[in-house]
Short mmCIF file of C-alpha atoms and ligand atoms in Angstrom, two decimals:
data_model
loop_
_atom_site.label_atom_id
_atom_site.label_comp_id
_atom_site.label_asym_id
_atom_site.label_seq_id
_atom_site.Cartn_x
_atom_site.Cartn_y
_atom_site.Cartn_z
CA UNK A 1 20.79 13.69 4.64
CA UNK A 2 19.24 13.68 8.18
CA UNK A 3 16.23 11.31 8.97
CA UNK A 4 13.76 13.51 10.33
CA UNK A 5 13.95 16.36 7.57
CA UNK A 6 12.31 16.06 4.27
CA UNK A 7 14.75 16.59 1.24
CA UNK A 8 13.94 19.51 -0.62
CA UNK A 9 12.29 18.37 -3.86
CA UNK A 10 14.72 18.15 -6.66
CA UNK A 11 12.36 18.68 -9.19
CA UNK A 12 10.52 22.14 -9.79
CA UNK A 13 7.67 20.50 -12.76
CA UNK A 14 6.54 16.96 -13.96
CA UNK A 15 6.66 15.49 -17.42
CA UNK A 16 5.03 12.36 -17.04
CA UNK A 17 6.71 11.15 -20.58
CA UNK A 18 10.16 11.51 -18.88
CA UNK A 19 8.93 9.73 -15.74
CA UNK A 20 7.15 6.98 -18.38
CA UNK A 21 10.81 6.74 -20.10
CA UNK A 22 12.53 5.74 -16.74
CA UNK A 23 10.52 2.49 -16.42
CA UNK A 24 11.58 -0.64 -19.27
CA UNK A 25 8.35 -2.64 -18.76
CA UNK A 26 6.18 0.48 -20.19
CA UNK A 27 8.13 0.56 -23.29
CA UNK A 28 7.06 -2.96 -24.48
CA UNK A 29 4.58 -4.19 -27.32
CA UNK A 30 2.29 -7.09 -26.40
CA UNK A 31 0.32 -9.52 -28.06
CA UNK A 32 1.90 -8.65 -31.66
CA UNK A 33 2.85 -5.08 -31.38
CA UNK A 34 0.61 -3.83 -29.36
CA UNK A 35 1.61 -0.84 -26.72
CA UNK A 36 1.26 -1.54 -23.38
CA UNK A 37 -1.02 0.51 -21.25
CA UNK A 38 -0.62 -0.62 -17.79
CA UNK A 39 -3.12 0.22 -15.49
CA UNK A 40 -3.05 -2.51 -12.24
CA UNK A 41 -1.11 -0.04 -10.75
CA UNK A 42 -2.61 -0.65 -7.10
CA UNK A 43 -1.44 -4.21 -7.58
CA UNK A 44 1.89 -3.80 -8.32
CA UNK A 45 3.66 -0.18 -9.98
CA UNK A 46 6.62 -0.83 -12.39
CA UNK A 47 9.97 -0.73 -11.84
CA UNK A 48 12.14 2.02 -12.62
CA UNK A 49 15.76 1.59 -13.94
CA UNK A 50 17.15 3.37 -10.93
CA UNK A 51 15.68 0.18 -8.50
CA UNK A 52 16.49 -2.25 -11.24
CA UNK A 53 20.19 -1.13 -11.34
CA UNK A 54 20.40 -0.86 -7.77
CA UNK A 55 19.38 -4.48 -7.58
CA UNK A 56 22.05 -5.39 -10.00
CA UNK A 57 24.36 -3.47 -8.30
CA UNK A 58 24.04 -5.13 -5.14
CA UNK A 59 24.16 -8.58 -6.36
CA UNK A 60 27.07 -8.21 -8.80
CA UNK A 61 29.01 -6.11 -6.36
CA UNK A 62 27.67 -6.23 -2.49
CA UNK A 63 25.60 -9.61 -1.96
CA UNK A 64 26.44 -10.41 1.38
CA UNK A 65 24.61 -11.09 4.97
CA UNK A 66 24.41 -8.05 6.97
CA UNK A 67 24.66 -7.44 10.96
CA UNK A 68 27.12 -10.58 11.40
CA UNK A 69 30.39 -10.39 8.69
CA UNK A 70 33.56 -8.76 9.41
CA UNK A 71 34.54 -8.93 6.19
CA UNK A 72 33.98 -6.16 3.34
CA UNK A 73 30.91 -7.66 1.53
CA UNK A 74 29.34 -7.91 4.55
CA UNK A 75 29.59 -4.29 6.41
CA UNK A 76 29.46 -3.25 2.51
CA UNK A 77 26.05 -4.77 2.72
CA UNK A 78 24.93 -3.61 6.05
CA UNK A 79 25.85 -0.29 5.36
CA UNK A 80 23.32 -0.37 2.63
CA UNK A 81 20.98 -1.63 4.25
CA UNK A 82 20.90 0.75 7.41
CA UNK A 83 21.12 3.41 5.17
CA UNK A 84 17.86 2.27 2.89
CA UNK A 85 15.87 2.49 6.33
CA UNK A 86 17.42 5.82 7.14
CA UNK A 87 15.93 6.97 3.36
CA UNK A 88 12.54 5.40 4.10
CA UNK A 89 12.14 7.09 7.73
CA UNK A 90 12.99 10.12 5.97
CA UNK A 91 10.10 9.53 3.34
CA UNK A 92 7.64 9.45 5.93
CA UNK A 93 8.90 11.62 8.23
CA UNK A 94 9.54 9.06 10.59
CA UNK A 95 11.09 10.42 14.25
CA UNK A 96 13.98 7.61 13.94
CA UNK A 97 14.97 5.04 11.48
CA UNK A 98 14.79 2.40 14.57
CA UNK A 99 11.15 2.93 14.44
CA UNK A 100 11.22 1.83 10.66
CA UNK A 101 10.94 -2.03 10.35
CA UNK A 102 11.25 -3.90 7.33
CA UNK A 103 8.57 -6.78 6.39
CA UNK A 104 7.56 -8.37 3.43
CA UNK A 105 4.61 -6.22 2.96
CA UNK A 106 1.70 -4.57 4.09
CA UNK A 107 0.05 -8.10 4.87
CA UNK A 108 2.91 -9.25 7.06
CA UNK A 109 3.02 -6.00 8.47
CA UNK A 110 -0.42 -6.06 10.02
CA UNK A 111 -0.50 -9.64 11.22
CA UNK A 112 3.07 -8.54 13.11
CA UNK A 113 0.90 -5.92 14.89
CA UNK A 114 -2.39 -8.33 15.19
CA UNK A 115 -0.31 -10.99 17.02
CA UNK A 116 2.01 -8.81 19.29
CA UNK A 117 0.22 -5.51 19.82
CA UNK A 118 -2.70 -7.14 19.38
CA UNK A 119 -2.53 -9.36 22.06
CA UNK A 120 -1.68 -6.65 24.42
CA UNK A 121 -4.31 -4.45 23.94
CA UNK A 122 -7.25 -6.79 22.91
CA UNK A 123 -8.82 -8.68 25.37
CA UNK A 124 -11.69 -10.76 25.46
CA UNK A 125 -15.00 -8.76 25.44
CA UNK A 126 -13.22 -5.73 23.44
CA UNK A 127 -14.03 -4.83 19.95
CA UNK A 128 -12.02 -4.14 17.45
CA UNK A 129 -13.09 -1.46 15.04
CA UNK A 130 -12.79 -2.11 11.12
CA UNK A 131 -14.26 -0.68 8.26
CA UNK A 132 -16.55 -2.13 4.95
CA UNK A 133 -13.97 -0.85 2.49
CA UNK A 134 -10.95 -3.10 4.35
CA UNK A 135 -8.66 -5.23 2.65
CA UNK A 136 -8.79 -8.54 3.56
CA UNK A 137 -5.09 -8.14 4.68
CA UNK A 138 -7.02 -5.96 7.30
CA UNK A 139 -9.81 -8.02 8.15
CA UNK A 140 -8.60 -11.40 8.60
CA UNK A 141 -5.57 -11.16 11.31
CA UNK A 142 -8.26 -8.85 13.45
CA UNK A 143 -10.08 -12.21 13.12
CA UNK A 144 -8.16 -14.21 13.75
CA UNK A 145 -7.04 -12.15 16.82
CA UNK A 146 -10.68 -11.46 17.92
CA UNK A 147 -11.45 -15.63 17.78
CA UNK A 148 -8.17 -16.26 20.02
CA UNK A 149 -8.69 -13.58 22.65
CA UNK A 150 -12.57 -13.68 22.62
CA UNK A 151 -13.21 -9.98 21.00
CA UNK A 152 -15.77 -8.77 18.47
CA UNK A 153 -15.12 -7.41 14.91
CA UNK A 154 -17.02 -4.20 14.76
CA UNK A 155 -17.22 -2.34 11.07
CA UNK A 156 -17.81 1.01 10.05
CA UNK A 157 -20.19 0.92 6.97
CA UNK A 158 -19.81 2.59 3.62
CA UNK A 159 -22.39 4.92 1.90
CA UNK A 160 -23.00 4.39 -1.65
CA UNK A 161 -20.56 6.65 -2.98
CA UNK A 162 -17.96 4.74 -1.05
CA UNK A 163 -17.32 7.39 1.73
CA UNK A 164 -16.92 6.26 5.23
CA UNK A 165 -20.16 6.78 7.19
CA UNK A 166 -18.65 9.08 9.56
CA UNK A 167 -21.45 10.58 11.19
CA UNK A 168 -22.34 7.22 12.70
CA UNK A 169 -18.74 6.74 14.05
CA UNK A 170 -20.33 7.08 17.47
CA UNK A 171 -22.03 3.94 17.04
CA UNK A 172 -19.06 2.20 16.33
CA UNK A 173 -16.55 3.69 18.55
CA UNK A 174 -17.52 2.61 21.79
CA UNK A 175 -16.12 2.34 25.14
CA UNK A 176 -15.35 -1.56 24.58
CA UNK A 177 -13.28 -0.91 21.64
CA UNK A 178 -9.68 -1.47 22.19
CA UNK A 179 -7.85 -0.77 18.75
CA UNK A 180 -9.34 0.70 15.24
CA UNK A 181 -7.72 -0.85 11.89
CA UNK A 182 -8.40 1.50 8.78
CA UNK A 183 -7.41 1.97 5.38
CA UNK A 184 -6.07 5.12 4.42
CA UNK A 185 -6.82 4.60 0.57
CA UNK A 186 -9.39 2.13 -0.27
CA UNK A 187 -8.04 -0.36 -3.34
CA UNK A 188 -11.23 -0.70 -4.67
CA UNK A 189 -12.97 2.49 -4.65
CA UNK A 190 -9.77 4.95 -4.38
CA UNK A 191 -11.55 6.96 -1.81
CA UNK A 192 -8.93 9.16 0.66
CA UNK A 193 -10.63 8.56 4.15
CA UNK A 194 -10.58 11.15 6.60
CA UNK A 195 -7.79 9.46 8.51
CA UNK A 196 -7.06 12.40 10.76
CA UNK A 197 -10.66 12.42 12.19
CA UNK A 198 -10.57 8.79 13.06
CA UNK A 199 -7.46 9.10 14.67
CA UNK A 200 -8.67 12.22 16.83
CA UNK A 201 -12.00 10.20 17.74
CA UNK A 202 -9.95 7.09 18.66
CA UNK A 203 -7.47 8.59 19.99
CA UNK A 204 -9.41 10.75 22.36
CA UNK A 205 -10.78 7.21 23.95
CA UNK A 206 -7.25 6.33 24.59
CA UNK A 207 -7.74 3.87 21.57
CA UNK A 208 -4.90 2.93 19.18
CA UNK A 209 -5.24 3.40 15.35
CA UNK A 210 -3.36 0.98 12.69
CA UNK A 211 -3.25 2.81 9.13
CA UNK A 212 -2.93 0.38 5.97
CA UNK A 213 -0.86 2.88 3.82
CA UNK A 214 -0.40 0.24 1.01
CA UNK A 215 -2.53 2.64 -1.23
CA UNK A 216 -1.65 5.84 -0.19
CA UNK A 217 1.92 5.77 0.52
CA UNK A 218 2.48 5.33 -3.25
CA UNK A 219 0.12 8.70 -4.37
CA UNK A 220 0.64 10.89 -1.50
CA UNK A 221 3.62 12.89 1.04
CA UNK A 222 3.05 10.52 4.36
CA UNK A 223 4.06 12.12 7.49
CA UNK A 224 3.32 9.71 9.93
CA UNK A 225 4.19 12.24 12.83
CA UNK A 226 1.60 14.57 11.56
CA UNK A 227 -0.98 11.51 10.74
CA UNK A 228 -0.38 10.29 14.64
CA UNK A 229 -1.05 7.03 13.63
CA UNK A 230 0.38 4.54 16.11
CA UNK A 231 0.88 2.40 12.80
CA UNK A 232 1.61 2.88 9.72
CA UNK A 233 2.19 -0.14 7.15
CA UNK A 234 3.15 -0.39 3.49
CA UNK A 235 4.39 -2.16 0.51
CA UNK A 236 7.29 -1.68 -1.91
CA UNK A 237 5.54 -3.30 -4.98
CA UNK A 238 3.07 -0.63 -5.29
CA UNK A 239 5.61 2.53 -4.85
CA UNK A 240 7.85 1.63 -7.83
CA UNK A 241 10.09 -0.91 -5.48
CA UNK A 242 11.02 -4.55 -5.53
CA UNK A 243 7.92 -7.63 -4.70
CA UNK A 244 8.57 -8.81 -1.19
CA UNK A 245 9.50 -6.12 0.61
CA UNK A 246 7.56 -3.39 2.99
CA UNK A 247 7.46 -1.42 6.13
CA UNK A 248 5.84 -1.30 9.79
CA UNK A 249 6.43 2.26 11.06
CA UNK A 250 5.12 2.19 14.68
CA UNK A 251 5.49 4.40 17.86
CA UNK A 252 8.61 3.90 19.99
CA UNK A 253 6.46 3.32 23.26
CA UNK A 254 4.70 0.62 21.48
CA UNK A 255 7.05 -1.40 19.29
CA UNK A 256 9.14 -1.27 22.98
CA UNK A 257 6.32 -2.87 24.80
CA UNK A 258 5.35 -5.35 21.74
CA UNK A 259 7.17 -9.06 21.89
CA UNK A 260 9.07 -10.47 19.01
CA UNK A 261 7.25 -11.73 15.93
CA UNK A 262 9.56 -14.24 15.45
CA UNK A 263 12.53 -15.71 16.99
CA UNK A 264 15.62 -16.91 15.36
CA UNK A 265 18.88 -15.06 14.50
CA UNK A 266 19.45 -11.41 14.34
CA UNK A 267 16.89 -10.55 16.87
CA UNK A 268 18.56 -11.71 20.12
CA UNK A 269 20.80 -9.90 22.90
CA UNK A 270 22.11 -13.52 23.93
CA UNK A 271 20.84 -17.46 23.87
CA UNK A 272 20.98 -19.66 26.07
CA UNK A 273 18.67 -23.09 26.46
CA UNK A 274 17.30 -21.68 29.43
CA UNK A 275 16.48 -17.94 28.29
CA UNK A 276 17.28 -15.90 25.51
CA UNK A 277 17.05 -12.04 25.63
CA UNK A 278 15.84 -9.79 23.00
CA UNK A 279 17.91 -7.09 20.78
CA UNK A 280 16.56 -3.40 20.71
CA UNK A 281 14.63 -1.63 17.96
CA UNK A 282 14.57 -2.70 14.87
CA UNK A 283 16.47 -5.68 15.11
CA UNK A 284 13.24 -7.30 17.56
CA UNK A 285 11.09 -7.70 14.77
CA UNK A 286 13.58 -8.81 11.91
CA UNK A 287 14.54 -12.41 12.48
CA UNK A 288 16.41 -14.63 9.99
CA UNK A 289 18.28 -13.28 6.78
CA UNK A 290 16.10 -10.30 5.65
CA UNK A 291 15.10 -9.50 1.98
CA UNK A 292 18.52 -7.74 1.69
CA UNK A 293 18.40 -6.43 -1.56
CA UNK A 294 14.75 -6.03 -1.42
CA UNK A 295 15.57 -3.50 1.31
CA UNK A 296 18.12 -1.58 -0.43
CA UNK A 297 16.30 -1.70 -4.10
CA UNK A 298 13.09 -0.15 -1.66
CA UNK A 299 15.52 2.65 -0.47
CA UNK A 300 15.93 3.72 -3.71
CA UNK A 301 12.44 3.57 -4.97
CA UNK A 302 11.99 5.66 -2.15
CA UNK A 303 14.77 8.28 -2.90
CA UNK A 304 13.51 8.16 -6.82
CA UNK A 305 9.99 9.40 -5.35
CA UNK A 306 11.51 11.75 -2.85
CA UNK A 307 13.23 13.35 -6.09
CA UNK A 308 9.96 13.97 -7.58
CA UNK A 309 8.06 17.04 -7.12
CA UNK A 310 4.90 15.98 -5.64
CA UNK A 311 2.61 18.88 -5.88
CA UNK A 312 3.07 18.12 -9.29
CA UNK A 313 2.50 14.79 -9.02
CA UNK A 314 -0.52 14.58 -7.41
CA UNK A 315 -2.23 16.99 -9.93
CA UNK A 316 -1.03 15.39 -12.74
CA UNK A 317 -2.35 12.37 -10.96
CA UNK A 318 -5.92 13.79 -10.00
CA UNK A 319 -5.92 15.21 -14.01
CA UNK A 320 -5.66 11.70 -15.22
CA UNK A 321 -7.74 10.31 -12.80
CA UNK A 322 -10.76 13.02 -13.39
CA UNK A 323 -10.46 13.01 -17.57
CA UNK A 324 -10.73 9.08 -17.29
CA UNK A 325 -13.91 9.09 -15.13
CA UNK A 326 -15.28 11.72 -17.12
CA UNK A 327 -14.72 9.55 -20.55
CA UNK A 328 -15.37 6.51 -18.75
CA UNK A 329 -18.54 7.44 -17.42
CA UNK A 330 -19.94 8.66 -20.68
CA UNK A 331 -20.03 4.92 -22.19
CA UNK A 332 -23.48 3.66 -22.58
CA UNK A 333 -24.44 0.92 -19.65
CA UNK A 334 -21.41 1.42 -17.47
CA UNK A 335 -21.45 2.60 -14.22
CA UNK A 336 -18.89 3.77 -11.51
CA UNK A 337 -18.38 2.21 -8.23
CA UNK A 338 -17.07 4.93 -5.89
CA UNK A 339 -17.57 8.39 -6.13
CA UNK A 340 -16.43 9.83 -3.13
CA UNK A 341 -15.78 13.73 -3.95
CA UNK A 342 -11.85 12.74 -1.89
CA UNK A 343 -10.41 10.09 -4.70
CA UNK A 344 -7.13 8.77 -5.48
CA UNK A 345 -5.80 6.90 -8.21
CA UNK A 346 -8.55 4.74 -9.00
CA UNK A 347 -11.25 3.75 -10.98
CA UNK A 348 -13.57 1.14 -10.66
CA UNK A 349 -16.62 0.64 -12.97
CA UNK A 350 -19.13 -2.28 -14.08
CA UNK A 351 -20.99 -3.04 -17.32
CA UNK A 352 -24.67 -3.68 -16.42
CA UNK A 353 -24.84 -6.56 -18.94
CA UNK A 354 -20.95 -7.78 -19.24
CA UNK A 355 -19.25 -9.65 -16.70
CA UNK A 356 -16.10 -8.07 -15.12
CA UNK A 357 -13.93 -11.20 -15.78
CA UNK A 358 -14.98 -11.12 -19.71
CA UNK A 359 -14.32 -7.39 -19.91
CA UNK A 360 -10.57 -7.73 -17.98
CA UNK A 361 -9.77 -10.36 -20.70
CA UNK A 362 -11.21 -8.58 -23.74
CA UNK A 363 -9.27 -5.63 -23.02
CA UNK A 364 -5.87 -7.86 -22.22
CA UNK A 365 -5.99 -8.94 -25.77
CA UNK A 366 -6.11 -5.07 -26.64
CA UNK A 367 -3.02 -4.74 -24.96
CA UNK A 368 -4.59 -2.61 -21.53
CA UNK A 369 -3.87 -4.19 -18.15
CA UNK A 370 -6.82 -3.70 -15.61
CA UNK A 371 -7.85 -5.99 -12.56
CA UNK A 372 -11.00 -7.48 -12.82
CA UNK A 373 -12.81 -9.31 -9.43
CA UNK A 374 -13.38 -8.24 -5.88
CA UNK A 375 -9.40 -7.01 -5.61
CA UNK A 376 -9.47 -8.56 -1.80
CA UNK A 377 -12.00 -6.63 -0.73
CA UNK A 378 -14.96 -9.25 -0.73
CA UNK A 379 -17.57 -7.93 1.91
CA UNK A 380 -17.37 -3.67 0.12
CA UNK A 381 -18.30 -5.58 -3.21
CA UNK A 382 -20.58 -7.73 -1.68
CA UNK A 383 -21.99 -4.65 0.12
CA UNK A 384 -22.43 -2.93 -3.54
CA UNK A 385 -24.12 -6.20 -4.64
CA UNK A 386 -21.37 -7.18 -7.26
CA UNK A 387 -19.57 -9.93 -8.37
CA UNK A 388 -16.43 -7.90 -8.96
CA UNK A 389 -15.63 -4.82 -10.82
CA UNK A 390 -13.41 -3.63 -13.52
CA UNK A 391 -10.68 -1.79 -12.05
CA UNK A 392 -7.90 0.83 -13.59
CA UNK A 393 -5.59 2.44 -11.57
CA UNK A 394 -3.06 4.67 -12.47
CA UNK A 395 0.35 5.49 -11.25
CA UNK A 396 2.37 9.01 -12.13
CA UNK A 397 3.59 7.64 -15.26
CA UNK A 398 0.44 7.12 -16.81
CA UNK A 399 -1.13 9.99 -19.24
CA UNK A 400 -4.65 10.93 -20.60
CA UNK A 401 -3.60 8.81 -23.72
CA UNK A 402 -3.64 5.81 -21.55
CA UNK A 403 -6.85 7.11 -20.79
CA UNK A 404 -8.05 7.46 -24.46
CA UNK A 405 -7.07 3.92 -24.89
CA UNK A 406 -9.05 2.58 -21.78
CA UNK A 407 -12.07 4.61 -23.01
CA UNK A 408 -11.69 3.15 -26.75
CA UNK A 409 -10.94 0.06 -25.78
CA UNK A 410 -13.93 -0.12 -23.08
CA UNK A 411 -16.09 0.98 -26.77
CA UNK A 412 -15.02 -2.09 -28.18
CA UNK A 413 -16.16 -4.22 -24.69
CA UNK A 414 -19.49 -3.25 -25.30
CA UNK A 415 -19.48 -3.45 -28.84
CA UNK A 416 -18.42 -6.99 -29.00
CA UNK A 417 -19.63 -8.12 -25.63
CA UNK A 418 -22.79 -6.24 -24.59
CA UNK A 419 -26.06 -7.21 -25.18
CA UNK A 420 -27.11 -4.37 -27.64
N1 PLP B 1 -3.98 -3.45 1.72
C1 PLP B 1 -4.55 -2.60 0.56
C2 PLP B 1 -5.00 -1.26 0.64
C3 PLP B 1 -4.29 -3.07 -0.49
O1 PLP B 1 -4.60 -2.48 -1.68
C4 PLP B 1 -2.80 -4.54 -0.48
C5 PLP B 1 -2.87 -4.77 -1.88
O2 PLP B 1 -3.25 -4.54 -2.82
C6 PLP B 1 -2.41 -4.83 0.69
C7 PLP B 1 -3.34 -4.51 1.97
C8 PLP B 1 -1.75 -6.11 0.67
O3 PLP B 1 -0.51 -5.64 0.41
P1 PLP B 1 0.51 -6.63 0.03
O4 PLP B 1 -0.10 -7.90 -0.74
O5 PLP B 1 1.89 -6.08 -0.71
O6 PLP B 1 0.91 -7.19 1.36
#
């Protein structure tokens, strides 16, 4: 399979029930025969048998170090590792697998960029433009950089219904802006941001854009070349892959100009006590023994996703989200947070008289897994004057029946914990 041509989708339709059968964790009963309803996919999605089997096969037949052994197992592990890189390059339409760097996840990708590229392009007095809906991992690394070099953080506001205030972009994207870092999809609101417009505006001023794709890669086909983002980062564990493994894609000219992030084995060309020289892409950014099993498992997850018919998957996910939204908003005393028309897979809400934590704990006893709190977007929930939200987040294997169980659970929560 060429690394630059997306494969034809093999499936012609989409059957969520059939997909669900691929995920052993979804088949379990918890708390005395209560079937699990898993609605915490924005945090971590479940793992299909294909990925579980691939990890098992790696550990039982291929486990070895990469890029350094002459023996058969090491060569096999290296082949599988590099072949996973090709699969990921195909998955995001990267022009070349060398531009796909393995990281521990979105957080490490963003830290890598801020510590290397950030230091190249952000100077004293410059501005770094973020948005009010960023995850902490797309705030804190930039704050650390800003503190170090004497730059300023600017924040594009979010409207009441959870959209970026794009009509105010001119106030925030100024002659001093050195870099923009923005999430493609909000993990708390589900809003799909108009990143094409943002990237065009930033590029018109020669400002590079870092896209946090943690919540978009699991829910939509991503084409990094069409997006024209300078960087795109995401995590394996939110897209049916293993934890502790993620991807940083970057434009070649940036990656080549950036210094290494970590020093050590596998990232060097030659080492002496006087001076060391570095390897080329992608190894320059992959010091030490990587998470080889994670890489191989993530490659399988990407292949698994590419085998799905994404038009049909998206139609299904939109249907489940719309259905759940309609049912949930009919519950007395409940308010949805994040009502942008362009949304995917996330339904956040609050009860006027019940703390999110109490509601989440109660739902858990009914076998319904949701997330409560600020979802690592503290400035965003504070902007809405909330202590946090209850967040149900869906994946392709969730169904209207899951939404029904959620609504049933929320009605119980209201009845048992509400004031009236
Ligand atoms: N960015 C967004 C939008 C997220 O939703 C998350 C995780 O929830 C992250 C970044 C951080 O991802 P990770 O913890 O996998 O590094």
